[in-house]
Structure formats: C-alpha cells, structure tokens
Amino acid sequence: MIDGAMLIGAEARQADKRFTSVDPSTGKTLTPDFSSAGPDAVDAAAALAAEAFPTYAATDPETRAAFLEAITDEILALGDELILRAMQESGLPRARLEGERGRTVGQLKLFANVVRQGDWLDATIDPAMPDRQPLPRPDLRRMNVALGPVAVFGASNFPLAFSVAGGDTASALAAGCPVVVKGHPAHPGTGELVARAIAKAVEKAGLPAGVFSYLPGETNELGGAIVRDPRIKAVGFTGSRGGGMALMKIAAERDEPIPVYAEMSAINPVVIMPHALEARGAALAPAYVQSLTMGAGQFCTNPGLVLAIAGPALDAFVEAAGQALTESAPTTMLTPGIHASFEKGVEALASHAAVTTVARGKVGEGVNQAVGALFRTDAEAFLADRALGHEVFGSSSIVVACRDFAELKKVIASLEGQLTATLQIDAEDEADAKGLIPVLADRVGRILVNGWPTGVEVAPAMVHGGPFPATSDGRTTSVGTGAIYRFLRPVSLQNLPASLLPEAVSDANPWGIARRLDGKREASPR
Ligand SMILES: NC(=O)C1=CN([C@@H]2O[C@H](COP(=O)(O)OP(=O)(O)OC[C@H]3O[C@@H](n4cnc5c(N)ncnc54)[C@H](O)[C@@H]3O)[C@@H](O)[C@H]2O)C=CC1
Ligand SMILES: O=C(O)CCC(=O)C(=O)O
C-alpha cells in the first residue's frame, strides 16, 4: 500500500506538509502526494531508535540474521507493485529494476550470513598472564559493538539497491544499529513500499519498533535535522558532492561530532596502455560506450575520463567511440534536476575553448532525455583547468590525449580521489602498468584490468570507496561485507569475571564464532 505516510517505528503517520514526485519519462506528477516529515517526526523516530538500540544491539547473531532474511521475504512479497512503481518514479527499465531487486535481496542475505559467521565481531582474547615478569598481564578481551542509531540517505540512481533497504541499511542493521531512513524525494512511493516491508519484518521478528523508521521529504532541513539529532550516531549517504559535504559539515559541528560515510562524485579514469591501444584501440570502443551510456550514465562508477598517449591509435579509438556513441539511443534520466545538471555539465564542456566535441548520441522525443556526449582535450589543457575533471553525472566522458607516459602519470597524480581506475593492457604493457599500480592505488578505491568500471560486485573483497571526494572516508567501503565495519567500534574488556563477559568473548563461545586467542586465529567452529 502507498498512502504517503511516514513510518515512525511501526506507526504510519501523515504529515500536514506534502510533496509529490514526477514520472521523469512524461514529466507528469504522480499520485498520491507524500508526507514531508518535519522536526516532530525526526524527534519521534530518533527517540524510538535510541530506545530500541540496547535491545537490538544485544540480539544474538541468529535472531539478527533471521530478521535480515525476513526483510527479503517481505520485499519479494511486494511483487510487481514494487517494480511498476519504481519504473514510474525512476524511468529505469523493468529488467534493470528486477536485477536491482535481486541485488537488494542478495545483499541482505549476504549480511545475514556475515552476522552468523561472526568475523565482524573481531573477537580477540589475550588471556591473563598472572606470572609474567616484571608485571603480570591482565585478561583482555576485545570485540566490536554497534555505534548506535544510523541515518541513511538513499540514492536516487539505485531506488532499491542503494535506497531504503539498500547496502547502507543492510550493513547498519547487520552491525546492530537501528536505522532512520531519509527517503529520497525522487522515488517516495517505492521508498514507502520498501519501508513498510521492513516494518513488517521488524514486527514479525518481535524486535522493538524503533529498529527502523522512514522519513520521506524533499527539504534539506529534514536531512539536516536528522543528522543534527544527538541520538543519531553515524550517517550513510550516496548522492551529490554538495549534499554529502553539507551533511559532513553538520555532523562535524554537532556537540558530539559523528562519522558521515558519504559516497559522492567520481569520474573513474580509464587508462588505455600503448600496446593495448595499438593492438585493439578501436575494438575497445563499443564496450566503453556501452559502459558510458548504460542507465543514461547515471552510475557513480561511470567511465568519465579516458587517458592515453596521443597518436594515430588514439585517433582510431576516438573515432570508433564517436561512431558508437552517435548510434546510442537517448535515455530517460532519473529526475528533471539530474537532467538539467547533466545538460549544464555537457554545455560547459562543449563550450570550453580547449575541448572538442567528438560526438553526441541520438536526440529523442520526450522530456528528461540524456543524449550521450564524448569530448576530447589534451593533457596540458586538462592540467590547466580543474573543472575539466569534475563529474558530469550522466553519459558524458572526456578523452585526454597525453604527450607521453610521464605526462599521463602527471594527469593521474593530479586527479581527485576516485572510486575506480581501469587499465586496458596487453601482455607487453604489464611492465609499465606495474609502475602505475601504486600511483593509482593512491587515488582510487578499486583498480580493474581489461574490464569496465560500472557494475559493482557485492562481495567480501569489494571496495566501493576511495579517497575524497569519491567518499568522505577512504578507509571504508559502502558495498560488500566490509561495509559493516563503518557502523562498529571496538571495546576492550579487562579482567571481567566470567559472569560479566558477553557471549562473543566468553570462554564457552556459545555463538560458535572464529576468534583470535593469544595472538592466534582459532579454527572456526562452524
Ligand atoms: N555518487 C553517486 O553515486 C551519485 C551522485 N549523484 C549526484 O547528485 C546529483 C543530484 O542527485 P540526487 O540524488 O538528488 O542527490 P542529492 O545529493 O541532491 O540528494 C541526495 C539526498 O540528500 C539530501 N540532501 C541533499 N543536499 C542536502 C543538504 N544540503 N542538506 C540535507 N540533505 C540534503 C536529499 O534530500 C536527498 O535525500 C546528481 O546530478 C549527481 O551529480 C546522484 C546519485 C548518485
Ligand atoms: O555500478 C554499480 O553497480 C554501483 C554504482 C554506484 O554505486 C552508484 O552509482 O551509486
């Protein structure tokens, strides 16, 4: 059911102030209208979350894992209503949204297994050494504990997998943190459906209602009020650099500053190494254009920058890429605002004196259509104007021709922090590529070879992060099992009698988790 409510724990409430969403493919306003949550709702949701925190954080792994799995059941039970609403609100096609639902459910299940397996607790026991000279060693036991209620800002470009029940929510709930979601105003109906599914799972699991609340709204005041609330202890965010920075500032200025894990902007350099360029430059073009234009280019992993050494092989690549882009179909963007900012970004590049427009995609009928754009410049111009390295969110990319390898390295070193870097290499390029790895690792969260950066695997070894401004904290990842560590902190317990020890570090190990005992990894009892 969608009736425009906000969810304060189990309670669906309507706010007097309302907002609407639009179908970006038609520009028409959708029904119903939605509650625009105000300060009272923030206060009530944060109070419930704080009340729920001690009980929820103390749940045993099996209870918490079963709850995460119950959320997946409730999401799947929404059936086609969820997909149809998400299609209407985002302009994304059915197949993409069905895939995204699969990813959302898969992420929750993955975190359920993570919770059961127990490595996230990092349980570490250094037994007492009462006879040690010159001083005895105390009994020390360390484990991770949940931070407290977490605010989650869903992303517009993944209305399921990075939104209400997305990776931030899944990892925070897995860590034992209640979640207050600030719903993205571009897909409030989708958000409400998923929020109601989570609330049902909370109820069925017999957990305190404050484990999850959902606050829809279109104002910056709402987001600010959630982050300012003293009961909120961490923030997960995916969106614009401006939005992420604003929330970081608010969080830092609180009486008690809190961490903000914001994933913001990136242009994801692709380096085509000389032998690969020579041998198969033109052949690389179609896959590059496909990665660039997929989903109207609305991925933070979109390949927005190509670096290579100038010459006939690069010219052939650019020509083939231009040709492929010319044939690319226009695609509906997520919101009128995102479309307008894409057009503005493309216009700024197109009118730049040092930039050539190589090609544009097909122009279509209708509103909010992304027409792909490919540009070319040289390294000197790129290095002289930082604006050329700013993200244009959508299917826009710029090829930078470098004089030689030294200049190419200079361009890489000049880049802001990025989510990804891609190397296209042949066997003969490997020696030079090896030298680039540390330079790239200094700038990005993920380095990939002979692939394309869009499409992030949800896996234990994934890093979807990177130095600022790709994210606000390059020590973390927002995708994959590592995302749980953003919402945990270590606590050391010294000389506690057995009766006071939490299960995770008690001698009996009733949860059967793998631990580190006296510096050595214990064999996993599982
Ligand atoms: N890094 C990424 O993955 C993504 C980046 N973007 C970028 O963001 C632009 C706009 O897209 P949106 O999804 O609308 O992102 P946005 O950053 O404008 O909004 C994201 C969420 O943060 C809230 N918010 C934004 N600014 C705020 C502020 N100053 N104070 C409090 N709350 C605030 C919004 O209400 C929304 O819930 C795109 O054109 C693109 O450049 C968008 C989607 C994903
Ligand atoms: O490419 C993907 O699968 C994920 C990209 C992403 O995280 C984003 O666009 O926000």
Coordinates of C-alpha atoms and ligand atoms in Angstrom, one line a residue:
M1 CA 0.0 0.0 0.0
I2 CA 1.2 3.5 -0.8
D3 CA -0.7 6.3 1.0
G4 CA 2.1 8.9 1.5
A5 CA 2.8 8.0 5.2
M6 CA 6.0 8.3 7.1
L7 CA 6.8 5.4 9.4
I8 CA 7.7 6.2 12.9
G9 CA 8.6 2.7 14.0
A10 CA 5.5 0.6 13.5
E11 CA 3.2 3.7 13.3
A12 CA 2.2 5.1 9.9
R13 CA 1.7 8.8 10.3
Q14 CA 0.7 11.5 7.8
A15 CA 2.3 15.0 7.9
D16 CA 0.3 18.1 7.0
K17 CA 3.1 19.3 4.7
R18 CA 3.0 17.3 1.4
F19 CA 5.2 16.8 -1.7
T20 CA 4.8 15.0 -4.9
S21 CA 7.1 13.0 -7.3
V22 CA 7.1 13.0 -11.1
D23 CA 7.3 10.4 -13.7
P24 CA 10.5 11.5 -15.4
S25 CA 9.6 9.9 -18.7
T26 CA 6.5 12.1 -19.1
G27 CA 7.1 15.0 -16.6
K28 CA 3.7 14.3 -15.1
T29 CA 3.0 14.5 -11.4
L30 CA 2.3 11.1 -9.8
T31 CA -0.3 10.3 -7.1
P32 CA -0.6 10.1 -4.2
D33 CA 1.1 13.0 -2.5
F34 CA 3.6 12.3 0.3
S35 CA 4.3 13.4 3.9
S36 CA 7.1 15.8 4.1
A37 CA 8.5 14.8 7.5
G38 CA 9.1 17.7 9.9
P39 CA 11.0 18.2 13.2
D40 CA 8.4 16.3 15.3
A41 CA 8.7 13.3 13.1
V42 CA 12.6 13.4 13.3
D43 CA 12.4 13.7 17.1
A44 CA 9.9 10.8 17.4
A45 CA 11.9 8.5 15.1
A46 CA 15.2 9.3 16.8
A47 CA 13.7 8.7 20.3
L48 CA 12.3 5.3 19.2
A49 CA 15.6 4.4 17.6
A50 CA 17.6 5.3 20.8
E51 CA 15.1 3.3 22.9
A52 CA 15.4 0.2 20.6
F53 CA 19.2 0.4 20.4
P54 CA 20.3 -1.5 23.5
T55 CA 17.8 -4.4 22.8
Y56 CA 18.6 -4.6 19.1
A57 CA 22.4 -4.4 19.6
A58 CA 22.2 -7.2 22.1
T59 CA 20.4 -9.6 19.7
D60 CA 22.2 -12.9 19.1
P61 CA 23.5 -13.5 15.6
E62 CA 20.8 -15.9 14.7
T63 CA 18.0 -13.6 15.6
R64 CA 19.5 -10.7 13.7
A65 CA 20.3 -12.8 10.7
A66 CA 16.8 -14.2 10.6
F67 CA 15.5 -10.7 10.7
L68 CA 17.6 -9.6 7.7
E69 CA 16.3 -12.6 5.8
A70 CA 12.7 -11.8 6.8
I71 CA 13.1 -8.4 5.2
T72 CA 14.0 -10.1 1.9
D73 CA 10.8 -12.2 2.1
E74 CA 8.7 -9.0 2.7
I75 CA 10.4 -7.2 -0.2
L76 CA 9.8 -10.1 -2.6
A77 CA 6.2 -10.4 -1.4
L78 CA 5.6 -6.9 -2.7
G79 CA 5.8 -8.5 -6.2
D80 CA 5.2 -6.4 -9.3
E81 CA 3.7 -3.5 -7.5
L82 CA 7.3 -2.6 -6.4
I83 CA 8.8 -2.9 -9.8
L84 CA 6.0 -1.0 -11.5
R85 CA 6.2 1.9 -9.1
A86 CA 10.0 2.1 -9.3
M87 CA 9.7 2.1 -13.1
Q88 CA 7.3 5.0 -12.9
E89 CA 9.3 7.0 -10.5
S90 CA 12.8 6.5 -11.9
G91 CA 12.3 6.0 -15.6
L92 CA 14.5 2.9 -15.3
P93 CA 13.5 -0.2 -17.3
R94 CA 11.9 -3.3 -15.8
A95 CA 14.9 -5.6 -16.4
R96 CA 17.2 -3.2 -14.6
L97 CA 14.9 -2.9 -11.6
E98 CA 14.3 -6.6 -11.3
G99 CA 18.0 -7.1 -11.3
E100 CA 18.3 -4.4 -8.7
R101 CA 15.7 -6.1 -6.5
G102 CA 17.8 -9.3 -6.8
R103 CA 20.9 -7.4 -5.7
T104 CA 19.0 -5.8 -2.8
V105 CA 17.7 -9.1 -1.5
G106 CA 21.1 -10.8 -2.2
Q107 CA 22.9 -8.1 -0.1
L108 CA 20.5 -8.6 2.8
K109 CA 21.1 -12.4 2.6
L110 CA 24.8 -11.9 2.4
F111 CA 24.8 -9.8 5.5
A112 CA 22.7 -12.4 7.3
N113 CA 25.5 -14.9 6.7
V114 CA 28.1 -12.3 7.7
V115 CA 26.2 -11.8 11.0
R116 CA 26.1 -15.6 11.7
Q117 CA 29.7 -16.2 10.8
G118 CA 30.8 -13.6 13.3
D119 CA 34.1 -12.3 11.9
W120 CA 32.7 -8.8 12.2
L121 CA 32.9 -9.0 16.0
D122 CA 36.7 -9.3 15.6
A123 CA 36.6 -11.2 18.9
T124 CA 40.1 -11.3 20.4
I125 CA 41.2 -12.8 23.6
D126 CA 44.6 -12.2 25.3
P127 CA 44.4 -14.4 28.4
A128 CA 45.8 -13.2 31.6
M129 CA 49.5 -14.0 32.5
P130 CA 49.5 -13.7 36.2
D131 CA 53.1 -14.9 36.5
R132 CA 54.6 -12.7 33.8
Q133 CA 57.7 -10.7 34.9
P134 CA 58.2 -7.9 35.6
L135 CA 54.4 -7.3 35.6
P136 CA 51.5 -9.7 35.2
R137 CA 49.3 -9.3 32.1
P138 CA 45.6 -8.7 32.7
D139 CA 42.9 -10.7 30.9
L140 CA 42.0 -8.6 27.9
R141 CA 39.1 -9.4 25.5
R142 CA 38.2 -7.2 22.6
M143 CA 35.1 -7.2 20.4
N144 CA 33.2 -4.8 18.1
V145 CA 30.0 -3.2 19.2
A146 CA 27.3 -1.2 17.3
L147 CA 27.7 2.6 17.1
G148 CA 24.0 3.4 17.7
P149 CA 21.2 4.7 15.6
V150 CA 22.3 5.3 12.0
A151 CA 20.7 7.8 9.5
V152 CA 20.6 6.5 5.9
F153 CA 20.2 8.8 2.9
G154 CA 19.1 6.7 -0.1
A155 CA 20.4 7.4 -3.5
S156 CA 18.3 8.5 -6.5
N157 CA 20.1 6.3 -9.0
F158 CA 19.5 2.9 -7.3
P159 CA 15.9 3.2 -6.0
L160 CA 16.2 -0.3 -4.5
A161 CA 19.9 -1.4 -4.0
F162 CA 21.2 1.9 -2.6
S163 CA 17.9 3.2 -1.1
V164 CA 15.6 2.3 1.8
A165 CA 16.7 -1.4 2.1
G166 CA 20.0 -0.9 0.3
G167 CA 23.6 -1.5 1.3
D168 CA 23.8 1.2 3.9
T169 CA 20.6 -0.1 5.7
A170 CA 21.6 -3.7 5.4
S171 CA 25.1 -3.1 6.8
A172 CA 23.9 -0.9 9.6
L173 CA 21.2 -3.4 10.7
A174 CA 23.7 -6.2 10.4
A175 CA 26.0 -4.3 12.8
G176 CA 23.2 -4.0 15.3
C177 CA 22.3 -0.3 14.7
P178 CA 18.7 0.9 14.4
V179 CA 18.2 2.8 11.1
V180 CA 16.3 6.0 10.4
V181 CA 16.0 6.4 6.6
K182 CA 15.7 9.8 5.0
G183 CA 13.7 8.8 1.9
H184 CA 14.9 10.1 -1.5
P185 CA 12.2 12.5 -2.8
A186 CA 12.6 11.1 -6.4
H187 CA 11.0 7.8 -5.5
P188 CA 8.8 8.2 -2.5
G189 CA 6.3 5.5 -3.5
T190 CA 9.0 2.9 -4.0
G191 CA 10.5 4.1 -0.7
E192 CA 7.3 3.7 1.2
L193 CA 6.6 0.2 -0.2
V194 CA 10.0 -1.0 0.9
A195 CA 9.8 0.8 4.3
R196 CA 6.5 -0.9 5.0
A197 CA 8.1 -4.2 4.2
I198 CA 10.9 -3.6 6.6
A199 CA 8.5 -2.5 9.4
K200 CA 6.6 -5.8 8.9
A201 CA 9.7 -7.8 9.3
V202 CA 10.6 -5.9 12.5
E203 CA 7.2 -6.7 13.9
K204 CA 7.3 -10.4 12.8
A205 CA 10.7 -10.8 14.4
G206 CA 9.4 -9.4 17.7
L207 CA 12.0 -6.6 17.7
P208 CA 11.4 -3.1 19.2
A209 CA 9.6 -1.0 16.6
G210 CA 12.3 1.7 16.7
V211 CA 14.7 -0.6 14.9
F212 CA 13.5 1.1 11.7
S213 CA 11.8 4.4 10.8
Y214 CA 11.2 6.0 7.4
L215 CA 11.1 9.8 7.0
P216 CA 10.2 10.9 3.4
G217 CA 10.7 14.5 2.5
E218 CA 12.1 16.9 -0.2
T219 CA 13.7 19.5 2.0
N220 CA 17.4 19.9 3.1
E221 CA 16.0 20.9 6.5
L222 CA 14.8 17.4 7.0
G223 CA 18.2 15.8 6.2
G224 CA 19.9 18.4 8.4
A225 CA 17.6 17.8 11.3
I226 CA 18.2 14.0 11.2
V227 CA 22.0 14.4 11.2
R228 CA 21.8 17.1 13.9
D229 CA 19.8 14.9 16.3
P230 CA 22.0 13.9 19.2
R231 CA 20.6 10.3 19.2
I232 CA 21.9 9.6 15.7
K233 CA 25.5 8.2 15.9
A234 CA 26.5 7.8 12.2
V235 CA 25.3 8.6 8.7
G236 CA 25.4 6.7 5.4
F237 CA 24.8 8.8 2.2
T238 CA 25.0 8.3 -1.5
G239 CA 24.5 11.4 -3.7
S240 CA 25.9 14.7 -4.7
R241 CA 29.1 16.2 -3.5
G242 CA 27.2 19.3 -2.3
G243 CA 24.8 17.2 -0.3
G244 CA 27.5 15.0 1.2
M245 CA 29.6 18.0 2.1
A246 CA 26.7 19.8 3.7
L247 CA 25.9 16.7 5.9
M248 CA 29.6 16.3 6.8
K249 CA 29.7 19.9 8.0
I250 CA 26.5 19.5 10.1
A251 CA 27.9 16.3 11.6
A252 CA 31.2 17.9 12.4
E253 CA 29.6 20.9 14.1
R254 CA 27.5 18.9 16.5
D255 CA 28.3 18.9 20.2
E256 CA 29.2 15.3 19.6
P257 CA 30.6 15.0 16.1
I258 CA 29.7 11.8 14.3
P259 CA 31.1 9.9 11.2
V260 CA 29.4 10.6 7.8
Y261 CA 30.1 7.9 5.2
A262 CA 29.2 9.8 2.1
E263 CA 29.8 8.4 -1.4
M264 CA 29.8 11.4 -3.7
S265 CA 31.5 12.1 -7.0
A266 CA 33.9 10.4 -9.3
I267 CA 35.0 10.3 -13.0
N268 CA 36.7 6.9 -12.9
P269 CA 39.7 7.2 -15.2
V270 CA 40.3 4.5 -17.8
V271 CA 43.9 4.3 -18.9
I272 CA 44.5 2.6 -22.3
M273 CA 48.1 1.5 -22.3
P274 CA 50.1 1.9 -25.5
H275 CA 50.2 -1.8 -26.7
A276 CA 46.5 -2.3 -26.0
L277 CA 45.7 0.9 -27.8
E278 CA 47.8 0.0 -30.8
A279 CA 46.5 -3.6 -31.0
R280 CA 42.8 -3.2 -30.2
G281 CA 42.0 0.5 -29.6
A282 CA 39.1 0.7 -32.0
A283 CA 37.8 -2.7 -30.8
L284 CA 37.6 -1.3 -27.2
A285 CA 35.3 1.5 -28.3
P286 CA 31.9 -0.3 -28.3
A287 CA 32.3 -1.8 -24.8
Y288 CA 33.5 1.6 -23.5
V289 CA 30.5 3.4 -25.0
Q290 CA 28.2 0.7 -23.6
S291 CA 29.6 1.2 -20.1
L292 CA 29.3 5.0 -20.6
T293 CA 25.7 5.1 -21.7
M294 CA 24.2 2.2 -19.6
G295 CA 21.4 3.5 -17.5
A296 CA 21.8 7.0 -19.0
G297 CA 25.3 7.0 -17.5
Q298 CA 23.8 7.5 -14.0
F299 CA 26.4 5.5 -12.2
C300 CA 29.0 6.9 -9.8
T301 CA 31.3 4.3 -11.5
N302 CA 30.7 5.7 -14.9
P303 CA 33.9 5.9 -17.1
G304 CA 34.0 9.7 -17.4
L305 CA 37.7 10.1 -18.3
V306 CA 39.9 8.2 -20.7
L307 CA 43.7 8.7 -20.7
A308 CA 46.0 7.6 -23.5
I309 CA 49.1 8.7 -25.4
A310 CA 48.4 10.8 -28.5
G311 CA 48.9 9.3 -31.9
P312 CA 47.1 7.5 -34.7
A313 CA 46.0 4.6 -32.5
L314 CA 44.3 7.0 -30.1
D315 CA 42.7 8.8 -33.0
A316 CA 41.3 5.5 -34.2
F317 CA 39.9 4.7 -30.7
V318 CA 38.2 8.2 -30.5
E319 CA 36.8 7.8 -34.0
A320 CA 35.3 4.4 -33.2
A321 CA 34.0 5.6 -29.8
G322 CA 32.4 8.6 -31.5
Q323 CA 30.8 6.4 -34.1
A324 CA 29.3 4.0 -31.4
L325 CA 28.1 7.0 -29.4
T326 CA 26.4 8.6 -32.4
E327 CA 24.3 5.5 -32.6
S328 CA 23.4 5.4 -28.9
A329 CA 19.7 5.9 -28.0
P330 CA 18.6 8.8 -25.8
T331 CA 17.6 7.5 -22.3
T332 CA 15.3 9.0 -19.7
M333 CA 17.2 10.4 -16.7
L334 CA 16.0 9.9 -13.1
T335 CA 14.8 13.4 -12.3
P336 CA 14.3 16.8 -14.1
G337 CA 17.0 18.2 -11.7
I338 CA 19.6 15.5 -12.7
H339 CA 18.8 16.0 -16.3
A340 CA 19.2 19.8 -16.0
S341 CA 22.5 19.4 -14.3
F342 CA 23.7 16.9 -16.9
E343 CA 22.8 19.4 -19.7
K344 CA 24.6 22.2 -17.9
G345 CA 27.8 20.0 -17.4
V346 CA 27.8 18.9 -21.1
E347 CA 27.3 22.5 -22.2
A348 CA 30.2 23.7 -20.1
L349 CA 32.5 21.1 -21.7
A350 CA 31.1 21.7 -25.2
S351 CA 31.8 25.5 -25.0
H352 CA 35.2 25.1 -23.4
A353 CA 37.9 26.6 -25.7
A354 CA 40.3 23.7 -25.2
V355 CA 37.7 20.9 -25.7
T356 CA 36.5 19.4 -28.9
T357 CA 33.1 17.7 -29.1
V358 CA 33.8 14.3 -30.7
A359 CA 30.2 13.1 -30.8
R360 CA 26.7 13.3 -29.4
G361 CA 24.2 10.5 -29.1
K362 CA 20.8 10.3 -30.9
V363 CA 18.3 13.0 -29.9
G364 CA 14.9 11.7 -29.0
E365 CA 11.4 12.8 -28.4
G366 CA 10.2 13.5 -24.9
V367 CA 11.5 15.0 -21.7
N368 CA 14.5 14.4 -19.5
Q369 CA 16.4 12.6 -22.2
A370 CA 20.1 12.1 -21.8
V371 CA 21.9 12.5 -25.1
G372 CA 25.4 10.9 -24.7
A373 CA 28.4 13.2 -25.1
L374 CA 32.0 12.4 -25.9
F375 CA 34.8 15.1 -25.7
R376 CA 38.5 15.3 -26.4
T377 CA 41.2 17.5 -25.0
D378 CA 44.9 17.3 -24.3
A379 CA 46.8 16.8 -21.0
E380 CA 48.1 20.4 -20.9
A381 CA 44.6 21.8 -21.0
F382 CA 43.3 19.2 -18.6
L383 CA 46.0 20.0 -16.1
A384 CA 45.4 23.7 -16.5
D385 CA 41.7 23.7 -15.7
R386 CA 40.5 21.5 -12.8
A387 CA 36.9 22.0 -13.9
L388 CA 37.6 19.6 -16.8
G389 CA 38.0 16.8 -14.2
H390 CA 34.7 17.4 -12.4
E391 CA 31.9 14.8 -12.6
V392 CA 29.2 15.3 -15.1
F393 CA 26.6 12.8 -13.8
G394 CA 25.2 11.0 -16.9
S395 CA 26.7 9.7 -20.1
S396 CA 29.4 12.2 -20.7
S397 CA 33.1 11.4 -21.0
I398 CA 36.3 13.1 -22.0
V399 CA 39.3 11.6 -23.7
V400 CA 42.6 13.3 -22.6
A401 CA 45.5 12.9 -25.1
C402 CA 48.9 12.8 -23.3
R403 CA 52.3 13.5 -24.9
D404 CA 54.0 10.6 -23.3
F405 CA 53.8 8.2 -20.3
A406 CA 55.3 10.8 -18.0
E407 CA 52.6 13.3 -18.8
L408 CA 49.9 10.6 -18.4
K409 CA 51.3 9.8 -14.9
K410 CA 51.2 13.6 -14.2
V411 CA 47.5 13.6 -15.1
I412 CA 46.7 10.7 -12.8
A413 CA 48.6 12.3 -9.9
S414 CA 46.5 15.5 -10.5
L415 CA 43.2 13.7 -10.1
E416 CA 40.9 14.0 -7.1
G417 CA 40.1 10.8 -5.2
Q418 CA 38.1 8.3 -7.4
L419 CA 36.0 5.2 -6.8
T420 CA 37.7 3.2 -9.6
A421 CA 40.6 3.2 -12.1
T422 CA 40.6 0.9 -15.1
L423 CA 43.6 -0.2 -17.1
Q424 CA 43.3 -1.6 -20.6
I425 CA 46.5 -3.6 -21.1
D426 CA 48.1 -6.2 -23.3
A427 CA 50.9 -8.5 -22.1
E428 CA 53.6 -6.1 -23.4
D429 CA 52.1 -3.3 -21.3
E430 CA 52.4 -5.2 -18.0
A431 CA 55.9 -3.8 -17.0
D432 CA 54.6 -0.1 -17.4
A433 CA 51.3 -1.0 -15.8
K434 CA 53.1 -2.3 -12.7
G435 CA 54.6 1.1 -12.2
L436 CA 51.1 2.7 -12.4
I437 CA 49.5 0.4 -9.7
P438 CA 50.9 2.3 -6.7
V439 CA 50.1 5.7 -8.3
L440 CA 46.5 4.6 -9.0
A441 CA 46.1 2.9 -5.6
D442 CA 46.9 6.3 -4.0
R443 CA 44.0 7.9 -5.9
V444 CA 41.2 5.2 -6.0
G445 CA 39.3 2.5 -4.1
R446 CA 39.3 -0.2 -6.9
I447 CA 41.7 -0.9 -9.7
L448 CA 40.4 -3.1 -12.5
V449 CA 42.1 -4.5 -15.6
N450 CA 40.6 -5.1 -19.0
G451 CA 37.0 -4.6 -17.9
W452 CA 34.8 -1.5 -17.4
P453 CA 34.0 0.1 -14.0
T454 CA 30.2 0.0 -14.0
G455 CA 28.7 -3.0 -12.2
V456 CA 30.0 -3.4 -8.7
E457 CA 30.2 -7.0 -7.4
V458 CA 28.7 -7.3 -3.9
A459 CA 31.4 -9.5 -2.4
P460 CA 33.8 -9.7 0.6
A461 CA 36.8 -8.4 -1.3
M462 CA 34.9 -5.4 -2.9
V463 CA 35.9 -1.8 -2.2
H464 CA 33.3 0.7 -3.3
G465 CA 35.0 3.7 -1.8
G466 CA 38.1 5.8 -2.4
P467 CA 39.8 9.0 -1.2
F468 CA 37.9 12.3 -1.0
P469 CA 35.7 13.4 -2.9
A470 CA 34.8 9.9 -4.1
T471 CA 33.9 9.3 -0.5
S472 CA 34.2 11.2 2.8
D473 CA 36.3 8.4 4.3
G474 CA 38.6 6.4 2.1
R475 CA 39.2 3.8 4.8
T476 CA 35.8 2.3 4.1
T477 CA 33.5 0.6 1.5
S478 CA 29.8 1.1 1.1
V479 CA 29.4 -2.2 -1.0
G480 CA 30.3 -5.7 0.1
T481 CA 30.6 -7.2 3.5
G482 CA 33.3 -4.7 4.6
A483 CA 30.5 -2.1 4.8
I484 CA 29.5 -3.4 8.2
Y485 CA 32.7 -2.0 9.8
R486 CA 31.5 1.6 9.2
F487 CA 29.0 1.1 12.0
L488 CA 31.1 -0.7 14.6
R489 CA 33.7 0.3 17.2
P490 CA 36.0 -1.8 19.3
V491 CA 35.6 -2.2 23.1
S492 CA 38.2 -3.8 25.3
L493 CA 37.2 -5.7 28.4
Q494 CA 39.8 -6.0 31.1
N495 CA 39.7 -8.6 33.9
L496 CA 35.9 -9.1 33.7
P497 CA 34.7 -12.1 35.7
A498 CA 33.1 -14.9 33.5
S499 CA 29.6 -13.9 34.6
L500 CA 30.0 -10.4 33.1
L501 CA 31.6 -11.4 29.8
P502 CA 29.4 -11.0 26.6
E503 CA 28.9 -14.3 24.6
A504 CA 31.2 -13.2 21.8
V505 CA 34.3 -13.3 24.1
S506 CA 33.2 -15.7 26.8
D507 CA 35.2 -19.0 27.2
A508 CA 32.2 -21.1 26.2
N509 CA 31.9 -19.3 22.8
P510 CA 28.1 -20.1 22.6
W511 CA 27.8 -18.4 19.2
G512 CA 30.5 -20.6 17.7
I513 CA 32.4 -17.8 16.1
A514 CA 36.0 -17.8 14.9
R515 CA 38.2 -15.8 17.3
R516 CA 41.8 -14.8 17.9
L517 CA 43.2 -16.4 21.0
D518 CA 46.5 -15.3 22.4
G519 CA 47.5 -13.8 19.0
K520 CA 46.5 -16.9 17.0
R521 CA 43.4 -17.4 14.9
E522 CA 41.2 -20.2 16.4
A523 CA 39.8 -22.7 13.9
S524 CA 36.3 -21.7 13.0
P525 CA 33.9 -23.9 15.0
R526 CA 31.5 -23.6 12.1
Ligands
LIG1 N1 27.7 9.5 -6.0 C1 26.7 8.9 -6.6 O1 26.6 7.8 -6.6 C2 25.6 9.8 -7.0 C3 25.7 11.1 -7.3 N2 24.7 11.9 -7.7 C4 24.9 13.3 -7.9 O2 23.9 14.0 -7.2 C5 23.1 14.9 -8.1 C6 21.7 15.1 -7.6 O3 21.2 13.8 -7.4 P1 20.4 13.5 -6.0 O4 20.3 12.0 -6.0 O5 19.2 14.3 -5.9 O6 21.5 13.8 -4.9 P2 21.4 14.9 -3.7 O7 22.8 14.9 -3.1 O8 20.9 16.2 -4.2 O9 20.4 14.3 -2.7 C7 20.6 13.0 -2.0 C8 19.8 13.1 -0.7 O10 20.4 14.0 0.2 C9 19.5 15.0 0.6 N3 20.3 16.3 0.6 C10 20.9 16.8 -0.5 N4 21.5 18.0 -0.1 C11 21.2 18.2 1.2 C12 21.6 19.2 2.2 N5 22.3 20.2 1.8 N6 21.1 19.1 3.4 C13 20.4 18.0 3.8 N7 20.0 17.0 2.9 C14 20.4 17.1 1.7 C15 18.4 15.0 -0.5 O11 17.2 15.5 0.0 C16 18.4 13.5 -0.8 O12 17.6 12.8 0.1 C17 23.3 14.2 -9.4 O13 23.1 15.1 -10.5 C18 24.7 13.7 -9.3 O14 25.6 14.7 -9.6 C19 23.4 11.3 -7.7 C20 23.2 10.0 -7.5 C21 24.3 9.1 -7.1
LIG2 O1 27.9 0.4 -10.7 C1 27.3 -0.1 -9.7 O2 26.8 -1.2 -9.7 C2 27.1 0.8 -8.5 C3 27.3 2.2 -8.8 C4 27.0 3.1 -7.6 O3 27.3 2.7 -6.5 C5 26.3 4.3 -7.9 O4 26.1 4.7 -9.0 O5 25.9 4.9 -6.9

